[in-house]
CSV table of C-alpha atoms and ligand atoms in Angstrom, one decimal:
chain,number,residue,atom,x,y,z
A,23,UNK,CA,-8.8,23.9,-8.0
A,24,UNK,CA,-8.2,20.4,-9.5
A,25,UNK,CA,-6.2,19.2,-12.2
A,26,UNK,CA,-7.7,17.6,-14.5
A,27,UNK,CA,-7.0,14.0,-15.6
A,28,UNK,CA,-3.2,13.3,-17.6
A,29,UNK,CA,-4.2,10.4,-20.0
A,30,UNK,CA,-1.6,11.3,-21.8
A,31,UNK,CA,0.1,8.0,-21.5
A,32,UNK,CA,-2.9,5.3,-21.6
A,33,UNK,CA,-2.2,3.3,-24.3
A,34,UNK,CA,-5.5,3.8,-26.4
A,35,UNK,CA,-5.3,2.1,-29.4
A,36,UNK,CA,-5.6,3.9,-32.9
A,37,UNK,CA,-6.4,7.0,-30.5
A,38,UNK,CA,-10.1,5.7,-29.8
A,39,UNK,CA,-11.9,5.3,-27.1
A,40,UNK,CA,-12.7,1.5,-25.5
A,41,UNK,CA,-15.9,2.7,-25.9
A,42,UNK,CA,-15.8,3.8,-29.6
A,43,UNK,CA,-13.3,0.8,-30.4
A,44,UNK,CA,-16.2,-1.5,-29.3
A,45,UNK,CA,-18.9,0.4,-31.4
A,46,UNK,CA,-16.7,0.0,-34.4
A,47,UNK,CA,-15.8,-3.6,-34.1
A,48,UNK,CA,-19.5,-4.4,-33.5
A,49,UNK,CA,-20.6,-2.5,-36.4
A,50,UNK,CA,-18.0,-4.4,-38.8
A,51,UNK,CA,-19.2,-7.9,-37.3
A,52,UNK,CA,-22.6,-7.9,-36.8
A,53,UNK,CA,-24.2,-4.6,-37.5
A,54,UNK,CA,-25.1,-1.4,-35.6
A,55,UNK,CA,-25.6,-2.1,-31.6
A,56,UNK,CA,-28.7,-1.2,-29.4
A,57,UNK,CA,-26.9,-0.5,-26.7
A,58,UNK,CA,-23.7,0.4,-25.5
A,59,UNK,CA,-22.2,-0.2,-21.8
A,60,UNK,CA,-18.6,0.7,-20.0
A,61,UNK,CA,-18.0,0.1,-16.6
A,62,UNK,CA,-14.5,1.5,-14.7
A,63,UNK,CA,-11.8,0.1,-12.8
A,64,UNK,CA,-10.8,1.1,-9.7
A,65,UNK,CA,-7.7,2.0,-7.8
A,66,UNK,CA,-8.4,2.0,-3.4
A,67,UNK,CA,-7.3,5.0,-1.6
A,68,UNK,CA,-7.6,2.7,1.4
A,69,UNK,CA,-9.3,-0.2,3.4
A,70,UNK,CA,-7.5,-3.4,1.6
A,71,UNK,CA,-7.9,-6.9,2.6
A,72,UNK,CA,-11.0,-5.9,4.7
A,73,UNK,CA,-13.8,-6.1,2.4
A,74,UNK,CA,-14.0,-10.2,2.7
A,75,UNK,CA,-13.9,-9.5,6.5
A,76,UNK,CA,-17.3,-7.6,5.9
A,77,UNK,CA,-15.0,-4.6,6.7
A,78,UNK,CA,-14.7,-1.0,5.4
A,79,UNK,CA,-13.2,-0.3,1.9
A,80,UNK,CA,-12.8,3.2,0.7
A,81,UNK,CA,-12.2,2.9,-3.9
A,82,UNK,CA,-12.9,5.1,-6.3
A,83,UNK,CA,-13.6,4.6,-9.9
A,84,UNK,CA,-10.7,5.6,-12.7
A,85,UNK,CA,-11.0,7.1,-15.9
A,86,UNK,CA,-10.5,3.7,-18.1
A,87,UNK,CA,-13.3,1.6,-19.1
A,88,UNK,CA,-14.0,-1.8,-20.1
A,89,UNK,CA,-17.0,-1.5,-22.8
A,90,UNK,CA,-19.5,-3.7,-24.1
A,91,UNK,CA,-21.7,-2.8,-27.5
A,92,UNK,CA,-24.1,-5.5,-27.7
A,93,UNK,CA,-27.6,-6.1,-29.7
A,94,UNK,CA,-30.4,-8.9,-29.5
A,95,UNK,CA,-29.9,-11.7,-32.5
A,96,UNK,CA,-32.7,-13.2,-33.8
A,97,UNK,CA,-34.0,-16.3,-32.5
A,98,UNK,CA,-32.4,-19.2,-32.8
A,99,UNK,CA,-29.0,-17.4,-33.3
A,100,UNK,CA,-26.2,-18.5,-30.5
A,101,UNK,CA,-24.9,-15.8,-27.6
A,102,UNK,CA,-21.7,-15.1,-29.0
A,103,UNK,CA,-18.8,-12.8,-27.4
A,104,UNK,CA,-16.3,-10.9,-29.6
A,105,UNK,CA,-13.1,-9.5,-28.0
A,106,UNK,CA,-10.7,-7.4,-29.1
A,107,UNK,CA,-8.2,-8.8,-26.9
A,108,UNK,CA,-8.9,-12.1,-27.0
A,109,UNK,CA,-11.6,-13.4,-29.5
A,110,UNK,CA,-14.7,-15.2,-30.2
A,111,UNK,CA,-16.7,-17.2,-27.7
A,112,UNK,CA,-20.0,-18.6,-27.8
A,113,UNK,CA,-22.1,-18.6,-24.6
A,114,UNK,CA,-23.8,-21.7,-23.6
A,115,UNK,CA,-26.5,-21.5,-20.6
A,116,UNK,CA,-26.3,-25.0,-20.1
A,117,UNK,CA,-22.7,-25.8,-20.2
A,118,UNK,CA,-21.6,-27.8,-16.8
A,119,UNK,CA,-18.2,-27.4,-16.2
A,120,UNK,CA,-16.6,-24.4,-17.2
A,121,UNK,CA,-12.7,-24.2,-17.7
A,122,UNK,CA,-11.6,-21.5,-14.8
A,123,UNK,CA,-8.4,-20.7,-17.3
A,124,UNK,CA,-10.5,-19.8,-20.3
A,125,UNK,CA,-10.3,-16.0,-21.0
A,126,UNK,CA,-14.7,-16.5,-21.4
A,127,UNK,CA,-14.9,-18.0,-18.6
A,128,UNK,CA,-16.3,-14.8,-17.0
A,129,UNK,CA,-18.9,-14.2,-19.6
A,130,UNK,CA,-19.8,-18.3,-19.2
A,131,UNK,CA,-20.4,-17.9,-15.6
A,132,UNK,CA,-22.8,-14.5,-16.2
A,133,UNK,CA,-24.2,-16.4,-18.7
A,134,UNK,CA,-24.9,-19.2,-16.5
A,135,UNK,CA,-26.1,-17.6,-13.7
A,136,UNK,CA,-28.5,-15.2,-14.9
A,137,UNK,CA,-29.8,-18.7,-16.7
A,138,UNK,CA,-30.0,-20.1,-13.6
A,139,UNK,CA,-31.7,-17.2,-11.6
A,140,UNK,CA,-34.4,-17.6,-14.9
A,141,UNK,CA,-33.0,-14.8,-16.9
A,142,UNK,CA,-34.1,-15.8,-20.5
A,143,UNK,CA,-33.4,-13.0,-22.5
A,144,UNK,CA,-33.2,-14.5,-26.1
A,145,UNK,CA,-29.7,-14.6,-27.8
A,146,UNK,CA,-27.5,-11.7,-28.2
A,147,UNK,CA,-23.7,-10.5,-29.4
A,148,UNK,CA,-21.5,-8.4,-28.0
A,149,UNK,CA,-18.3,-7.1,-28.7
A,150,UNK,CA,-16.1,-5.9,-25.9
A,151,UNK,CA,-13.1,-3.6,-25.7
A,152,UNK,CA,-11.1,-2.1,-22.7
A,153,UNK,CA,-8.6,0.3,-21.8
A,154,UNK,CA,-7.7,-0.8,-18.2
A,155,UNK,CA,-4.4,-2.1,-18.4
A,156,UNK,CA,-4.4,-6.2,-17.4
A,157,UNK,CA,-2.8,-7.5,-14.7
A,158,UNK,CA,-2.2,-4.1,-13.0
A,159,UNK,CA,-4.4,-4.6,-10.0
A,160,UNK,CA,-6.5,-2.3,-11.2
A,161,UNK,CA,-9.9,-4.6,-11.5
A,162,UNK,CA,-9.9,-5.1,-15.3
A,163,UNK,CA,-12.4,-8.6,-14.6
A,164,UNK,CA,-14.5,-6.8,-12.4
A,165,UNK,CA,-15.0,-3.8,-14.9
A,166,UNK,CA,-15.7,-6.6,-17.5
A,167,UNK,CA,-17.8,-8.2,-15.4
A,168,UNK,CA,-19.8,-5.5,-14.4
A,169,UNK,CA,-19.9,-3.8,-18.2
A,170,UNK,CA,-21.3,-7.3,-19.5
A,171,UNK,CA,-24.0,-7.9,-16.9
A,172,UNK,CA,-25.6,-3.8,-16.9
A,173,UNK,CA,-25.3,-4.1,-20.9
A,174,UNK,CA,-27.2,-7.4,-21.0
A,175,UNK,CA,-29.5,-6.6,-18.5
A,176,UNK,CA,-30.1,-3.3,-20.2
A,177,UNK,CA,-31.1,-5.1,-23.3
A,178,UNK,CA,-33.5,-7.5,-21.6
A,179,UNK,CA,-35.1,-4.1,-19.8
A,180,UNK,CA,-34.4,-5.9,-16.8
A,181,UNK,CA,-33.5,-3.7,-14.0
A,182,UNK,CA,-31.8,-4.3,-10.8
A,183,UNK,CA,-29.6,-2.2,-8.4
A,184,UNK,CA,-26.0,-1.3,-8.5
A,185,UNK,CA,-25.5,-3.7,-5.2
A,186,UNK,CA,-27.5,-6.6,-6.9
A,187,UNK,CA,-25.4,-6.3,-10.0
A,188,UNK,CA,-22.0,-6.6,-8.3
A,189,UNK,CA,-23.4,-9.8,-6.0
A,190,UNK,CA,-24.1,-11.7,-8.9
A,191,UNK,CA,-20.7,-10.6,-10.2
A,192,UNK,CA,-18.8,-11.7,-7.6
A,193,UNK,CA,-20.7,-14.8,-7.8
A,194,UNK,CA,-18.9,-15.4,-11.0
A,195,UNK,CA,-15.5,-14.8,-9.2
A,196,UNK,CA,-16.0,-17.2,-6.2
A,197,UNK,CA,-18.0,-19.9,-7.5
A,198,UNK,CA,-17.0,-20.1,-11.2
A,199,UNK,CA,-13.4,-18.5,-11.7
A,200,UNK,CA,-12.7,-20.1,-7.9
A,201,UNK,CA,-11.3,-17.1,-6.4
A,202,UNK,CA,-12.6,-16.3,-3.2
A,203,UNK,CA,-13.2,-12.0,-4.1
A,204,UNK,CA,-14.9,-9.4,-1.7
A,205,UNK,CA,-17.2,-7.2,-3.1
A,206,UNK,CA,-15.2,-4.1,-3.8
A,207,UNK,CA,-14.6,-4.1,-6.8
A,208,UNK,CA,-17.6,-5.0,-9.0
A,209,UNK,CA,-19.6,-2.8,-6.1
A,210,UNK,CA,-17.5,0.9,-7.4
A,211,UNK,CA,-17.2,-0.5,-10.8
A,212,UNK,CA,-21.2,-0.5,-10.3
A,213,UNK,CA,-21.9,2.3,-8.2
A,214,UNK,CA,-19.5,4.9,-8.1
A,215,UNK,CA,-19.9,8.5,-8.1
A,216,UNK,CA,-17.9,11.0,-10.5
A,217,UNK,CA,-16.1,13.3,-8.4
A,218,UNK,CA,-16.1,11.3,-5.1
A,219,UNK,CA,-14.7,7.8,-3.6
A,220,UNK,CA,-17.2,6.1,-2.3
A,221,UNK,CA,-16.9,4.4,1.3
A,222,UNK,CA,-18.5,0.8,1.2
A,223,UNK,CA,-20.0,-1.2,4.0
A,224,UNK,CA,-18.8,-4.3,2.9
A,225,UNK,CA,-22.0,-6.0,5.2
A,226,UNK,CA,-25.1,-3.8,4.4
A,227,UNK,CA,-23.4,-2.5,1.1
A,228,UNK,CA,-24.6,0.8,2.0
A,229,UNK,CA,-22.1,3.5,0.5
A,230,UNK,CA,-21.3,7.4,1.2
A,231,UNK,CA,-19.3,9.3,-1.4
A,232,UNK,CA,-17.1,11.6,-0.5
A,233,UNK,CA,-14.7,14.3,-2.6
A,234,UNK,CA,-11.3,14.2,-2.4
A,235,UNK,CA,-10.3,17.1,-0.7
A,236,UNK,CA,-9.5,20.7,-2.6
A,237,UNK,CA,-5.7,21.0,-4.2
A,238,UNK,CA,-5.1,17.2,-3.9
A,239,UNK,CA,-4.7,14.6,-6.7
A,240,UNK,CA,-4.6,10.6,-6.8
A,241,UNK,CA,-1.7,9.2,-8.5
A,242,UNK,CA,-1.6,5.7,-9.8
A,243,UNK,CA,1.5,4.1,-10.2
A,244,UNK,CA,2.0,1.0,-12.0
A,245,UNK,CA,5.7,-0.5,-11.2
A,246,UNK,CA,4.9,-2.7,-14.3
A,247,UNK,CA,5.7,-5.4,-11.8
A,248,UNK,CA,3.1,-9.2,-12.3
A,249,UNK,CA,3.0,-11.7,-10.2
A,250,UNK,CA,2.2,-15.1,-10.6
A,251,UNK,CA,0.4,-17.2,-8.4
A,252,UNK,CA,-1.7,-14.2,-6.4
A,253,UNK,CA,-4.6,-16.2,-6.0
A,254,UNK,CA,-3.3,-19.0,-3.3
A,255,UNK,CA,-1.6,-16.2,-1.2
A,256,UNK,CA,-5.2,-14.2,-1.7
A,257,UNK,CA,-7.0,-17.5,-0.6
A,258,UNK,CA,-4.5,-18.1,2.0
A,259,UNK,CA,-4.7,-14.2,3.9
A,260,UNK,CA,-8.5,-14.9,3.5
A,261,UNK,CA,-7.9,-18.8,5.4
A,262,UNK,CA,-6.0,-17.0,8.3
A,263,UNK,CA,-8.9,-14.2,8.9
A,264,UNK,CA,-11.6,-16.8,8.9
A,265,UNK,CA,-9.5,-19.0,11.6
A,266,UNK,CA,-9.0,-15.4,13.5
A,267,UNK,CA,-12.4,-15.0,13.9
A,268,UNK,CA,-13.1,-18.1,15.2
A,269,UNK,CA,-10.4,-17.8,17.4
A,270,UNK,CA,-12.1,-14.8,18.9
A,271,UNK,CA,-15.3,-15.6,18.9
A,272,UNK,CA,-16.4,-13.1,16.7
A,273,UNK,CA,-18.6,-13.1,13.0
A,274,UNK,CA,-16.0,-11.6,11.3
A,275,UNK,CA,-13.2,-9.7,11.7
A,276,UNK,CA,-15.0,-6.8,11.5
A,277,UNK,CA,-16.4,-7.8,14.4
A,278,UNK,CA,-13.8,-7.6,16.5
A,279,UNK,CA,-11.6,-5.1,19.1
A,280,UNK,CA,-7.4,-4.8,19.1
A,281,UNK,CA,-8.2,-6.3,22.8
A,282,UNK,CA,-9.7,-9.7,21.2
A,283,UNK,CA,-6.4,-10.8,20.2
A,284,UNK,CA,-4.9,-11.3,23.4
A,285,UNK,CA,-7.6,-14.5,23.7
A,286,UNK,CA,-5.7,-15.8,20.4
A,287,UNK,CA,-3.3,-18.3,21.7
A,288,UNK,CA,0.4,-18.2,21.1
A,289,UNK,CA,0.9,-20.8,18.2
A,290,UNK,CA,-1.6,-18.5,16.3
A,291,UNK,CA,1.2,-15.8,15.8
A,292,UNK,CA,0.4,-15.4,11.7
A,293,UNK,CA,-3.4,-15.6,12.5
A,294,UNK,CA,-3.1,-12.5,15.2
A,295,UNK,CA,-0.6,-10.4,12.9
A,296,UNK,CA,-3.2,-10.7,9.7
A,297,UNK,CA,-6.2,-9.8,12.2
A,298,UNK,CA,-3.9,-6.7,13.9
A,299,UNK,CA,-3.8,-5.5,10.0
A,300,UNK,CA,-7.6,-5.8,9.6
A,301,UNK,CA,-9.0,-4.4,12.8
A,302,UNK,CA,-6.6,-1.5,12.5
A,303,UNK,CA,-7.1,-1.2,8.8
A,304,UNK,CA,-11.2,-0.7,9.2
A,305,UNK,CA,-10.4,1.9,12.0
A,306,UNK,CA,-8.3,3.5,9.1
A,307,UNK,CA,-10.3,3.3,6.5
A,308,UNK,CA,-13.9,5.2,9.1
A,309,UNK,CA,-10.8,7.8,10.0
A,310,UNK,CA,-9.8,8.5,6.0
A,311,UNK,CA,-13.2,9.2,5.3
A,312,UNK,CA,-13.9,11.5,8.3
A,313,UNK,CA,-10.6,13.1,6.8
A,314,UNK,CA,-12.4,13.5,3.7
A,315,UNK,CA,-15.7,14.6,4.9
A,316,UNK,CA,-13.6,17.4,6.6
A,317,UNK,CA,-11.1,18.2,3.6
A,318,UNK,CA,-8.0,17.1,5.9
A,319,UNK,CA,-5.6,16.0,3.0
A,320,UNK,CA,-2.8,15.8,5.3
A,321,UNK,CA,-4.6,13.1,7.3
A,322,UNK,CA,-6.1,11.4,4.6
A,323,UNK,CA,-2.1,11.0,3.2
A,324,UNK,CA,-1.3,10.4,6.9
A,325,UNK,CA,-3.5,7.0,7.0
A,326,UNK,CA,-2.3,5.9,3.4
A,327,UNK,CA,1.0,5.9,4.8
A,328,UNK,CA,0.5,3.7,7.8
A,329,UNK,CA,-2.2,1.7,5.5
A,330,UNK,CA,0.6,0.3,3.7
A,331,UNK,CA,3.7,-0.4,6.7
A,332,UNK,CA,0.5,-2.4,7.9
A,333,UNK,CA,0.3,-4.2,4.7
A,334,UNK,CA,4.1,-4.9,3.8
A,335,UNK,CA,4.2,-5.9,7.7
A,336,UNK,CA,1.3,-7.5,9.5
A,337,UNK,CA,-0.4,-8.4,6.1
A,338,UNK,CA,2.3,-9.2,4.2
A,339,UNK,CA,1.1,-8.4,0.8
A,340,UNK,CA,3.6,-5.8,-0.4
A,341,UNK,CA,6.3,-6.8,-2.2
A,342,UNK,CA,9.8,-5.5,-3.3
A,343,UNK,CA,8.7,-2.9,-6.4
A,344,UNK,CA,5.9,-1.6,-4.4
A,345,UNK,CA,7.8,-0.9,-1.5
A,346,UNK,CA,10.4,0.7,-3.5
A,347,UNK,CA,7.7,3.5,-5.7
A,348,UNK,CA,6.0,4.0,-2.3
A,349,UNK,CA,9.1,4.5,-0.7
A,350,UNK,CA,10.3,7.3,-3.9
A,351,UNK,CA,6.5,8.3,-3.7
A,352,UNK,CA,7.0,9.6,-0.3
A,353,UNK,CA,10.5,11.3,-0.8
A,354,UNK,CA,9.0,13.4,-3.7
A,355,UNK,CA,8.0,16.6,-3.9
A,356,UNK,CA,3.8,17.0,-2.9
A,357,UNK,CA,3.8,14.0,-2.2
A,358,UNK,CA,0.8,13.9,1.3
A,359,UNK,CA,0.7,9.7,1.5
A,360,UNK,CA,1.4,6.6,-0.7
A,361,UNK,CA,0.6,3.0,-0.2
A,362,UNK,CA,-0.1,0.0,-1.9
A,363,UNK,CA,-3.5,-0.3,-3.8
A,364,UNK,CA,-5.3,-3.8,-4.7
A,365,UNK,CA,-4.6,-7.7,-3.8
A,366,UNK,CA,-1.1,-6.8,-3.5
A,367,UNK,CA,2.7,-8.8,-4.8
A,368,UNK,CA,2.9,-6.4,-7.5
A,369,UNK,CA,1.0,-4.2,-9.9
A,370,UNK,CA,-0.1,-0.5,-8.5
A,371,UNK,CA,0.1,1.3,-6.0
A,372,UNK,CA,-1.8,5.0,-5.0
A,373,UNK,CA,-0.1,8.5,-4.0
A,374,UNK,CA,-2.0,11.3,-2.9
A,375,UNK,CA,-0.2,14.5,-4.0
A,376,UNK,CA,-0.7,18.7,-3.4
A,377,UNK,CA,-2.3,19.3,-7.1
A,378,UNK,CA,0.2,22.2,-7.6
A,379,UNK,CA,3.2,20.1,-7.3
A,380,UNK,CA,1.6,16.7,-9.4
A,381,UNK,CA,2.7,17.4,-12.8
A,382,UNK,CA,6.3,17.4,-11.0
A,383,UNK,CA,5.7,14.9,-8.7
A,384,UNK,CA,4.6,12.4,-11.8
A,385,UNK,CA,8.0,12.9,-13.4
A,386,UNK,CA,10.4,12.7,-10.6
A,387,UNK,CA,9.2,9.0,-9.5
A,388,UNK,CA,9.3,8.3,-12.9
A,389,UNK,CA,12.5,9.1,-13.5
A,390,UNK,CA,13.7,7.9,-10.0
A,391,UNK,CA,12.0,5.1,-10.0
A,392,UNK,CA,13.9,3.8,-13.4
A,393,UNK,CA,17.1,4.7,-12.1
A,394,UNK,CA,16.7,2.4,-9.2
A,395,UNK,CA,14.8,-0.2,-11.0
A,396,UNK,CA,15.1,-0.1,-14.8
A,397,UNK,CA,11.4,-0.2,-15.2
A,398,UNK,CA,9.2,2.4,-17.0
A,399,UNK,CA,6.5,2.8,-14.4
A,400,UNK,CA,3.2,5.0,-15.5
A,401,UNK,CA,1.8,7.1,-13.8
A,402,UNK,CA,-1.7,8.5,-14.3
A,403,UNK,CA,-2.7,11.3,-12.3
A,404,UNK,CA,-6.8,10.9,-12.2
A,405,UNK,CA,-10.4,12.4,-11.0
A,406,UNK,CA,-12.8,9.9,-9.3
A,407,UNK,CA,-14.5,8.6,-12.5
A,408,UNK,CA,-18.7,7.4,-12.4
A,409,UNK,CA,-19.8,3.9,-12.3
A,410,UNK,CA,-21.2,2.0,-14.7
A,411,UNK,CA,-23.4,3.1,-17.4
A,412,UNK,CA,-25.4,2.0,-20.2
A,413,UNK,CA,-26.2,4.0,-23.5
A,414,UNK,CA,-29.1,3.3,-25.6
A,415,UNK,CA,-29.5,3.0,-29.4
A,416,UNK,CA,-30.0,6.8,-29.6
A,417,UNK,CA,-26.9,7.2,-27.5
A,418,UNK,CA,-24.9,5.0,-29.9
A,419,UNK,CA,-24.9,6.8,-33.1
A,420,UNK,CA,-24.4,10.4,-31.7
A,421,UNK,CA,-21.2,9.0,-30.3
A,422,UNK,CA,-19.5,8.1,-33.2
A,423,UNK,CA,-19.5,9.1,-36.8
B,520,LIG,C1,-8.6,-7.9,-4.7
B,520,LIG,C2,-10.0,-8.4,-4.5
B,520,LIG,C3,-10.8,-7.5,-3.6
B,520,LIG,C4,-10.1,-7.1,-2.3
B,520,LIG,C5,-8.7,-6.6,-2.6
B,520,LIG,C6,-7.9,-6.4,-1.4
B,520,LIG,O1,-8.7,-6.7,-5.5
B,520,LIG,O2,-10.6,-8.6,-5.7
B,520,LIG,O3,-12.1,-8.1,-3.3
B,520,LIG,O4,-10.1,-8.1,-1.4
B,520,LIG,O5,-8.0,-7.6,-3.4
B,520,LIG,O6,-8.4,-5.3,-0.7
């Protein structure tokens, strides 16, 4: 027996839905919407920083969504973006440089792309809501991303796979918003299955779900921690794993054996402690889902646990608020493993906890956790939510109203 999700605490504003909130504001500004899309964000159980290092990565999606209503406009209309969040853009195809600090800058570089790959669907509005929190580390631009480009798409009729859809997505991150993403997150925001998390072959992009096992919950714990400046140290772990590999001789490091770093030499120190993290960190991540595909909770939590000492300590991607709700995590009551979750510094982390004792277990880091800190973490405890989906016209109407 599982519990189900607490939501209690998501902030959802005026008690709607992203989904219904994005229906609403579309029908004040521009009419009723063909279509409606929501994509999830995601929190990793394990398998960080290997992704980019055509590793293993092990996410499942959570129950908040960023949605997109959208509809065609007639011709000769502009593309033109409405957010609750942050406002009105309108999408040029043929705009050179796009400003990498805009909030649009996103839907520019979708726009732009599919241009470039030929996509000319005609002009259309959308109006986009969201109920992942920002900042958190929980993938609240990949969930965008993702949202936009299977709601578009939908329009058009154009189909293309869940993989396809998060390669052109990342696209976006790497060559538009200049930071230098893996795949995992648009590829669970695209492709995730309700119920499971879903281990990802960041080569081939083949995935396997797999349930998490009975009487276990995942906890997500936001130290409401933000750190400034992520992207350099991201760009800078993934500098050191690319001059690893080389080192070694190998692809990637997902190519490579714990015995390849003795042939690192010894003024390469950082490089051989950020590959130790990765080549142990894949091994991990194959073991967690074997744990899985047998129901071993205890080893799942097991692996979580040394998932994250490797982080704060070979990787160095931890920081102090993480460490410090991992570290409560642990001491609390049901608690089987906790570790960091995402890019790392600050934002979330992930607990897996005995489903009997989770309700308890929510409240006592909670409380703890403000004593020692004086921050008002949340803590959501949640079921593996679906990937992305799309709604059509018919869809739209019965859902609200
Ligand atoms: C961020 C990136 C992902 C991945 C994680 C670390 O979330 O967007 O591609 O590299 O960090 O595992």
């Amino acid at each position: 027996m599982r519990r189900s999700v607490n939501m209690a605490n998501l902030d959802r504003r005026g008690g709607l839905r992203a989904m219904d909130r994005a229906i609403l504001r579309h029908r004040q500004r521009w009419g009723t919407p063909e279509v409606v899309g929501r994509a999830p964000g995601r929190v990793n159980l394990i398998g960080e920083h290997t992704d980019y290092n055509n590793g293993f990565v092990l996410p499942m999606a959570l129950p908040f969504d960023t949605a997109v209503a959208a509809r065609r406009a007639p011709e000769g209309s502009s593309t033109e973006v409405f957010s609750e969040d942050f406002g009105h853009a309108v999408l040029a195809p043929s705009t050179a440089e796009i400003d990498p600090t805009d909030w649009a800058v996103y839907l520019h570089g979708i726009h732009q792309l599919l241009h470039a790959e030929g996509f000319r669907p005609g002009p259309w509005q959308a109006t986009i809501a969201t109920d992942i929190p920002a900042g958190a580390g929980l993938s609240s631009s990949a969930a965008l991303e993702v949202a936009v480009v299977s709601t578009i798409l939908h329009l058009a009729q154009s189909e293309r796979s869940a993989a396809q859809i998060a390669r052109l997505c990342q696209r976006v991150d790497n060559e538009l918003v200049g930071i230098p993403s893996g795949i995992m997150d648009q590829m669970i925001s695209a492709s995730a299955l309700a119920g499971h998390a879903c281990l990802i072959d960041c080569r081939s992009l083949r995935t396997e779900p797999y349930p998490l096992p009975e009487n276990s919950v995942v906890a997500v714990m936001d130290t409401k921690t933000r750190r400034q400046l992520v992207d350099s140290e991201y760009s800078d772990r993934r500098s050191a794993c690319i001059r690893a590999a080389a080192a070694m001789g190998v692809e990637s490091l997902r190519d490579a054996e714990l015995a390849d770093l003795d042939r690192m030499g010894a003024e390469l120190g950082t490089e051989r402690r950020r590959a130790h993290h990765v080549i142990t960190e894949n091994r991990r991540t194959l073991d967690a889902a074997q744990a899985m595909a047998v129901g071993d909770a205890a080893v799942l939590g097991s692996l979580m646990n040394a998932s994250h000492d490797s982080l704060r300590d070979d990787y160095e991607v931890s920081g102090f608020a993480l460490d410090q709700i991992v570290e409560i995590a642990r001491d609390s009551v049901g608690c089987l493993g906790a570790r960091m979750t995402g890019g790392g510094f600050a934002g979330c982390a992930v607990a897996l906890v005995a489903a009997e004792a989770a309700t308890e277990f929510q409240a006592l880091v909670a409380q703890r956790y403000r004593d020692e800190s004086g921050l008002n973490a949340e803590i959501w405890l949640c079921e593996p939510a679906a990937g992305a989906s799309v709604t059509p016209d018919e869809g739209v109407n019965k859902t609200l109203l």
